[in-house]
PDB file of C-alpha atoms and ligand atoms in Angstrom:
ATOM      1  CA  MET A   1       0.000   0.000   0.000  1.00 39.00           C
ATOM      2  CA  LYS A   2       1.325   3.436  -0.904  1.00 42.00           C
ATOM      3  CA  VAL A   3       1.466   5.774   2.075  1.00 43.00           C
ATOM      4  CA  ASN A   4       0.596   9.414   1.795  1.00 47.00           C
ATOM      5  CA  PRO A   5       3.195  11.645   3.420  1.00 62.00           C
ATOM      6  CA  ASN A   6       1.080  14.694   2.670  1.00 90.00           C
ATOM      7  CA  LEU A   7      -1.319  14.712   5.589  1.00 95.00           C
ATOM      8  CA  TYR A   8      -0.616  17.653   7.889  1.00 97.00           C
ATOM      9  CA  ILE A   9      -2.404  18.150  11.174  1.00 97.00           C
ATOM     10  CA  ILE A  10      -2.292  21.621  12.626  1.00 98.00           C
ATOM     11  CA  SER A  11      -3.243  22.124  16.274  1.00 97.00           C
ATOM     12  CA  SER A  12      -3.028  24.947  18.715  1.00 96.00           C
ATOM     13  CA  VAL A  13      -4.691  26.453  21.707  1.00 94.00           C
ATOM     14  CA  ALA A  14      -7.774  28.599  21.017  1.00 89.00           C
ATOM     15  CA  GLY A  15      -6.534  31.997  19.874  1.00 88.00           C
ATOM     16  CA  GLY A  16      -3.122  30.574  18.929  1.00 92.00           C
ATOM     17  CA  GLY A  17      -3.416  31.858  15.362  1.00 91.00           C
ATOM     18  CA  LYS A  18      -3.894  28.498  13.679  1.00 94.00           C
ATOM     19  CA  SER A  19      -6.948  29.486  11.610  1.00 91.00           C
ATOM     20  CA  THR A  20      -5.196  32.574  10.244  1.00 93.00           C
ATOM     21  CA  ILE A  21      -2.146  30.536   9.276  1.00 97.00           C
ATOM     22  CA  ILE A  22      -4.307  27.900   7.567  1.00 96.00           C
ATOM     23  CA  SER A  23      -6.344  30.479   5.681  1.00 94.00           C
ATOM     24  CA  GLU A  24      -3.145  32.217   4.434  1.00 96.00           C
ATOM     25  CA  LEU A  25      -1.808  28.847   3.231  1.00 96.00           C
ATOM     26  CA  LEU A  26      -5.053  28.025   1.421  1.00 95.00           C
ATOM     27  CA  THR A  27      -5.021  31.400  -0.326  1.00 96.00           C
ATOM     28  CA  GLU A  28      -1.444  30.886  -1.457  1.00 96.00           C
ATOM     29  CA  PHE A  29      -1.907  27.198  -2.360  1.00 94.00           C
ATOM     30  CA  PRO A  30      -5.469  26.710  -3.629  1.00 94.00           C
ATOM     31  CA  ASP A  31      -4.709  23.089  -4.576  1.00 93.00           C
ATOM     32  CA  PHE A  32      -4.316  22.109  -0.949  1.00 95.00           C
ATOM     33  CA  TYR A  33      -7.228  20.153   0.472  1.00 96.00           C
ATOM     34  CA  PHE A  34      -8.653  21.529   3.707  1.00 97.00           C
ATOM     35  CA  SER A  35     -10.903  19.246   5.722  1.00 97.00           C
ATOM     36  CA  ILE A  36     -14.099  21.033   6.741  1.00 98.00           C
ATOM     37  CA  SER A  37     -15.236  19.624  10.068  1.00 98.00           C
ATOM     38  CA  CYS A  38     -18.699  19.071  11.453  1.00 98.00           C
ATOM     39  CA  THR A  39     -19.497  20.669  14.776  1.00 98.00           C
ATOM     40  CA  THR A  40     -22.348  21.073  17.213  1.00 98.00           C
ATOM     41  CA  ARG A  41     -21.126  24.470  18.411  1.00 95.00           C
ATOM     42  CA  GLU A  42     -23.102  27.605  17.575  1.00 93.00           C
ATOM     43  CA  PRO A  43     -21.845  29.519  14.526  1.00 95.00           C
ATOM     44  CA  ARG A  44     -19.766  32.591  15.422  1.00 88.00           C
ATOM     45  CA  PRO A  45     -19.672  35.830  13.444  1.00 87.00           C
ATOM     46  CA  GLY A  46     -17.658  35.080  10.321  1.00 88.00           C
ATOM     47  CA  ASP A  47     -18.590  31.391  10.253  1.00 92.00           C
ATOM     48  CA  VAL A  48     -20.036  30.188   6.955  1.00 95.00           C
ATOM     49  CA  GLU A  49     -21.948  26.891   6.712  1.00 97.00           C
ATOM     50  CA  GLY A  50     -19.995  24.473   4.512  1.00 96.00           C
ATOM     51  CA  LYS A  51     -16.958  26.747   4.436  1.00 93.00           C
ATOM     52  CA  THR A  52     -15.721  27.059   8.017  1.00 93.00           C
ATOM     53  CA  TYR A  53     -17.771  24.158   9.387  1.00 97.00           C
ATOM     54  CA  TYR A  54     -20.870  22.058   8.825  1.00 98.00           C
ATOM     55  CA  PHE A  55     -23.097  22.962  11.751  1.00 98.00           C
ATOM     56  CA  LEU A  56     -25.084  19.993  13.053  1.00 98.00           C
ATOM     57  CA  SER A  57     -27.511  19.310  15.872  1.00 98.00           C
ATOM     58  CA  ILE A  58     -26.281  16.978  18.615  1.00 98.00           C
ATOM     59  CA  GLU A  59     -28.746  14.304  17.387  1.00 98.00           C
ATOM     60  CA  GLU A  60     -27.442  14.508  13.825  1.00 98.00           C
ATOM     61  CA  PHE A  61     -23.829  14.401  15.016  1.00 98.00           C
ATOM     62  CA  GLN A  62     -24.500  11.324  17.125  1.00 98.00           C
ATOM     63  CA  LYS A  63     -26.253   9.654  14.219  1.00 98.00           C
ATOM     64  CA  ARG A  64     -23.167  10.209  12.078  1.00 98.00           C
ATOM     65  CA  ILE A  65     -20.917   8.775  14.818  1.00 98.00           C
ATOM     66  CA  THR A  66     -23.099   5.666  14.890  1.00 98.00           C
ATOM     67  CA  ASN A  67     -22.990   5.408  11.103  1.00 98.00           C
ATOM     68  CA  GLY A  68     -19.179   5.583  11.148  1.00 98.00           C
ATOM     69  CA  GLU A  69     -19.130   8.769   9.072  1.00 98.00           C
ATOM     70  CA  PHE A  70     -16.235  10.397  10.933  1.00 98.00           C
ATOM     71  CA  TYR A  71     -12.532   9.791  10.396  1.00 97.00           C
ATOM     72  CA  GLU A  72     -12.078  11.025  13.955  1.00 97.00           C
ATOM     73  CA  TRP A  73     -14.217  13.007  16.346  1.00 98.00           C
ATOM     74  CA  ALA A  74     -13.798  14.558  19.777  1.00 96.00           C
ATOM     75  CA  GLU A  75     -15.577  16.599  22.367  1.00 95.00           C
ATOM     76  CA  VAL A  76     -13.824  19.967  22.602  1.00 90.00           C
ATOM     77  CA  HIS A  77     -14.791  22.841  24.897  1.00 83.00           C
ATOM     78  CA  GLY A  78     -18.180  21.146  25.515  1.00 87.00           C
ATOM     79  CA  ASN A  79     -19.080  20.664  21.832  1.00 95.00           C
ATOM     80  CA  TYR A  80     -18.586  17.852  19.349  1.00 98.00           C
ATOM     81  CA  TYR A  81     -16.212  18.208  16.412  1.00 98.00           C
ATOM     82  CA  GLY A  82     -15.552  15.605  13.732  1.00 98.00           C
ATOM     83  CA  THR A  83     -13.688  15.111  10.470  1.00 98.00           C
ATOM     84  CA  PRO A  84     -15.961  13.724   7.723  1.00 98.00           C
ATOM     85  CA  LYS A  85     -14.430  10.460   6.579  1.00 97.00           C
ATOM     86  CA  ALA A  86     -15.224  10.240   2.841  1.00 97.00           C
ATOM     87  CA  PRO A  87     -13.592  13.508   1.650  1.00 97.00           C
ATOM     88  CA  ILE A  88     -10.360  13.067   3.634  1.00 96.00           C
ATOM     89  CA  LEU A  89      -9.997   9.511   2.332  1.00 95.00           C
ATOM     90  CA  ASP A  90     -10.500  10.839  -1.222  1.00 95.00           C
ATOM     91  CA  ALA A  91      -7.836  13.511  -0.684  1.00 94.00           C
ATOM     92  CA  ILE A  92      -5.403  10.918   0.707  1.00 91.00           C
ATOM     93  CA  ARG A  93      -6.103   8.594  -2.220  1.00 91.00           C
ATOM     94  CA  ASP A  94      -5.519  11.446  -4.679  1.00 92.00           C
ATOM     95  CA  HIS A  95      -2.183  12.315  -2.980  1.00 89.00           C
ATOM     96  CA  ARG A  96      -3.243  15.879  -2.341  1.00 92.00           C
ATOM     97  CA  VAL A  97      -1.609  17.946   0.373  1.00 93.00           C
ATOM     98  CA  ALA A  98      -4.296  17.728   3.035  1.00 96.00           C
ATOM     99  CA  LEU A  99      -4.545  20.047   6.030  1.00 97.00           C
ATOM    100  CA  LEU A 100      -6.523  19.148   9.126  1.00 97.00           C
ATOM    101  CA  ASP A 101      -7.295  21.694  11.819  1.00 97.00           C
ATOM    102  CA  LEU A 102      -7.755  19.521  14.899  1.00 97.00           C
ATOM    103  CA  ASP A 103      -7.576  19.764  18.647  1.00 94.00           C
ATOM    104  CA  VAL A 104      -4.833  17.865  20.463  1.00 95.00           C
ATOM    105  CA  GLN A 105      -6.993  14.728  20.932  1.00 94.00           C
ATOM    106  CA  GLY A 106      -7.831  14.700  17.209  1.00 96.00           C
ATOM    107  CA  ALA A 107      -4.158  15.124  16.295  1.00 97.00           C
ATOM    108  CA  LYS A 108      -3.290  12.088  18.417  1.00 96.00           C
ATOM    109  CA  SER A 109      -6.093   9.985  16.913  1.00 96.00           C
ATOM    110  CA  VAL A 110      -5.068  10.732  13.329  1.00 96.00           C
ATOM    111  CA  LYS A 111      -1.364  10.232  14.098  1.00 96.00           C
ATOM    112  CA  ALA A 112      -2.291   6.803  15.517  1.00 96.00           C
ATOM    113  CA  LEU A 113      -4.321   5.989  12.385  1.00 94.00           C
ATOM    114  CA  ARG A 114      -1.601   7.293  10.036  1.00 94.00           C
ATOM    115  CA  PRO A 115       1.820   7.477  11.655  1.00 94.00           C
ATOM    116  CA  GLU A 116       3.245   9.006   8.447  1.00 93.00           C
ATOM    117  CA  SER A 117       1.127  12.134   8.930  1.00 95.00           C
ATOM    118  CA  VAL A 118       2.909  15.240  10.190  1.00 96.00           C
ATOM    119  CA  THR A 119       1.679  16.998  13.321  1.00 97.00           C
ATOM    120  CA  ILE A 120       2.378  20.698  13.857  1.00 98.00           C
ATOM    121  CA  PHE A 121       1.566  22.584  17.041  1.00 98.00           C
ATOM    122  CA  ILE A 122       1.252  26.364  16.772  1.00 98.00           C
ATOM    123  CA  GLU A 123       2.410  27.782  20.076  1.00 96.00           C
ATOM    124  CA  PRO A 124       1.855  31.328  21.325  1.00 96.00           C
ATOM    125  CA  PRO A 125       5.059  33.167  22.304  1.00 94.00           C
ATOM    126  CA  SER A 126       3.972  33.321  25.957  1.00 94.00           C
ATOM    127  CA  ARG A 127       0.988  32.523  28.118  1.00 92.00           C
ATOM    128  CA  GLU A 128       0.331  36.230  28.748  1.00 92.00           C
ATOM    129  CA  ILE A 129       0.361  37.152  25.045  1.00 92.00           C
ATOM    130  CA  TRP A 130      -1.904  34.183  24.233  1.00 93.00           C
ATOM    131  CA  ILE A 131      -4.543  35.118  26.831  1.00 91.00           C
ATOM    132  CA  GLU A 132      -4.450  38.747  25.686  1.00 90.00           C
ATOM    133  CA  ARG A 133      -4.952  37.648  22.026  1.00 88.00           C
ATOM    134  CA  LEU A 134      -7.783  35.301  22.996  1.00 87.00           C
ATOM    135  CA  ILE A 135      -9.649  38.057  24.804  1.00 87.00           C
ATOM    136  CA  ARG A 136      -8.892  40.629  22.089  1.00 85.00           C
ATOM    137  CA  ARG A 137     -10.321  38.470  19.261  1.00 78.00           C
ATOM    138  CA  GLY A 138     -13.717  39.138  20.844  1.00 74.00           C
ATOM    139  CA  THR A 139     -15.506  36.129  19.361  1.00 73.00           C
ATOM    140  CA  ASP A 140     -16.160  34.199  22.567  1.00 73.00           C
ATOM    141  CA  SER A 141     -18.270  34.779  25.664  1.00 81.00           C
ATOM    142  CA  LYS A 142     -16.571  35.169  29.056  1.00 85.00           C
ATOM    143  CA  THR A 143     -17.444  31.582  30.061  1.00 87.00           C
ATOM    144  CA  SER A 144     -16.253  30.266  26.753  1.00 84.00           C
ATOM    145  CA  ILE A 145     -12.942  32.172  27.080  1.00 88.00           C
ATOM    146  CA  GLU A 146     -12.426  30.790  30.578  1.00 90.00           C
ATOM    147  CA  ARG A 147     -13.040  27.262  29.348  1.00 89.00           C
ATOM    148  CA  ARG A 148     -10.685  27.760  26.387  1.00 89.00           C
ATOM    149  CA  ILE A 149      -7.933  29.052  28.713  1.00 92.00           C
ATOM    150  CA  GLU A 150      -8.384  26.112  31.060  1.00 92.00           C
ATOM    151  CA  ASN A 151      -8.225  23.611  28.187  1.00 92.00           C
ATOM    152  CA  GLY A 152      -5.411  25.534  26.481  1.00 94.00           C
ATOM    153  CA  ILE A 153      -3.149  25.291  29.530  1.00 94.00           C
ATOM    154  CA  ARG A 154      -3.495  21.496  29.338  1.00 94.00           C
ATOM    155  CA  GLU A 155      -2.972  21.511  25.553  1.00 94.00           C
ATOM    156  CA  LEU A 156       0.241  23.558  25.830  1.00 95.00           C
ATOM    157  CA  ASP A 157       1.689  20.739  27.939  1.00 95.00           C
ATOM    158  CA  GLU A 158       1.098  18.395  24.990  1.00 96.00           C
ATOM    159  CA  ALA A 159       3.101  20.477  22.500  1.00 96.00           C
ATOM    160  CA  PRO A 160       6.295  18.369  22.865  1.00 96.00           C
ATOM    161  CA  SER A 161       4.421  15.291  21.599  1.00 96.00           C
ATOM    162  CA  PHE A 162       3.956  16.948  18.177  1.00 98.00           C
ATOM    163  CA  ASP A 163       6.403  16.420  15.297  1.00 97.00           C
ATOM    164  CA  TYR A 164       6.965  20.183  15.082  1.00 97.00           C
ATOM    165  CA  VAL A 165       6.259  23.179  17.290  1.00 98.00           C
ATOM    166  CA  VAL A 166       6.006  26.548  15.531  1.00 98.00           C
ATOM    167  CA  VAL A 167       6.002  29.632  17.737  1.00 97.00           C
ATOM    168  CA  ASN A 168       3.548  32.210  16.459  1.00 96.00           C
ATOM    169  CA  ASP A 169       5.160  35.451  17.529  1.00 94.00           C
ATOM    170  CA  ARG A 170       5.128  37.283  14.184  1.00 95.00           C
ATOM    171  CA  LEU A 171       2.514  35.808  11.856  1.00 95.00           C
ATOM    172  CA  GLU A 172       4.742  36.033   8.733  1.00 97.00           C
ATOM    173  CA  ASP A 173       7.501  34.086  10.493  1.00 97.00           C
ATOM    174  CA  ALA A 174       5.071  31.403  11.669  1.00 97.00           C
ATOM    175  CA  ILE A 175       3.680  30.998   8.126  1.00 97.00           C
ATOM    176  CA  ARG A 176       7.228  30.774   6.728  1.00 97.00           C
ATOM    177  CA  ASP A 177       8.083  28.097   9.306  1.00 97.00           C
ATOM    178  CA  VAL A 178       4.981  26.037   8.478  1.00 96.00           C
ATOM    179  CA  LYS A 179       5.763  26.309   4.749  1.00 95.00           C
ATOM    180  CA  THR A 180       9.304  25.084   5.433  1.00 94.00           C
ATOM    181  CA  ILE A 181       7.811  21.999   7.109  1.00 94.00           C
ATOM    182  CA  LEU A 182       5.356  21.412   4.248  1.00 93.00           C
ATOM    183  CA  PHE A 183       7.926  21.724   1.514  1.00 89.00           C
ATOM    184  CA  GLN A 184      10.912  20.034   3.064  1.00 83.00           C
ATOM    185  CA  LYS A 185      12.349  17.256   0.980  1.00 64.00           C
ATOM    186  CA  GLU A 186      11.873  13.734   2.208  1.00 57.00           C
ATOM    187  CA  SER A 187      15.188  12.276   3.331  1.00 52.00           C
TER     188      SER A 187
HETATM  189  P1  5GP B   1     -13.389  26.468  17.273  1.00 97.36           P
HETATM  190  O1  5GP B   1     -14.692  26.225  17.936  1.00 97.36           O
HETATM  191  O2  5GP B   1     -12.600  27.550  17.962  1.00 97.36           O
HETATM  192  O3  5GP B   1     -13.516  26.671  15.785  1.00 97.36           O
HETATM  193  O4  5GP B   1     -12.517  25.125  17.431  1.00 97.36           O
HETATM  194  C1  5GP B   1     -12.290  24.591  18.686  1.00 97.36           C
HETATM  195  C2  5GP B   1     -11.269  23.472  18.587  1.00 97.36           C
HETATM  196  O5  5GP B   1     -11.810  22.356  17.876  1.00 97.36           O
HETATM  197  C3  5GP B   1      -9.979  23.851  17.860  1.00 97.36           C
HETATM  198  O6  5GP B   1      -8.892  23.369  18.638  1.00 97.36           O
HETATM  199  C4  5GP B   1     -10.053  23.094  16.562  1.00 97.36           C
HETATM  200  O7  5GP B   1      -8.772  22.731  16.088  1.00 97.36           O
HETATM  201  C5  5GP B   1     -10.810  21.868  16.996  1.00 97.36           C
HETATM  202  N1  5GP B   1     -11.440  21.166  15.871  1.00 97.36           N
HETATM  203  C6  5GP B   1     -12.052  21.700  14.784  1.00 97.36           C
HETATM  204  N2  5GP B   1     -12.500  20.722  13.987  1.00 97.36           N
HETATM  205  C7  5GP B   1     -12.160  19.554  14.579  1.00 97.36           C
HETATM  206  C8  5GP B   1     -12.366  18.176  14.226  1.00 97.36           C
HETATM  207  O8  5GP B   1     -12.935  17.809  13.205  1.00 97.36           O
HETATM  208  N3  5GP B   1     -11.878  17.256  15.099  1.00 97.36           N
HETATM  209  C9  5GP B   1     -11.231  17.592  16.254  1.00 97.36           C
HETATM  210  N4  5GP B   1     -10.758  16.609  17.010  1.00 97.36           N
HETATM  211  N5  5GP B   1     -11.024  18.879  16.612  1.00 97.36           N
HETATM  212  C10 5GP B   1     -11.495  19.836  15.784  1.00 97.36           C
END
């Protein structure tokens, strides 16, 4: 069986800058495949159905779990998130560069399924700067921010288990570092 070395999992804490980095990469490389997840969380301003996520009811999500429609799924910050199985398997089969935006649990699950995949953790330059960015982005309620900080502190401890850690101090530098990982020659 031919393995696909082109599966990249990008994780971070909430407010770590991962979505911005991914969206810059997709603009620059429109041939990349980006996996659009399903979620039961409420849409936020800027979310677009079928573009940022597929928004599902809890019942529908559970039905899809039962039907085996997810490549992986996890409960994150009190909501369900899952990667639809069929499109990611198509992208892998077609040898496309595939990007997955997953939480730390999801990154571990996919790495276990496909050890050849590459995991990248986007790390804020410091805890203080991260919390300030998270609050400043203004998309989450106070309770939701508190929960994201609590979870994020645990997730930061998991960074060393990733193949690469990219510190997102200046966005341009972080994007350059991720591109270096994506385009490095296989040895
Ligand atoms: P947000 O609600 O801020 O868009 O995402 C919350 C967290 O869920 C982020 O860490 C994001 O990477 C993660 N996430 C998004 N989609 C998936 C998915 O399909 N599976 C898993 N395991 N995590 C996901």
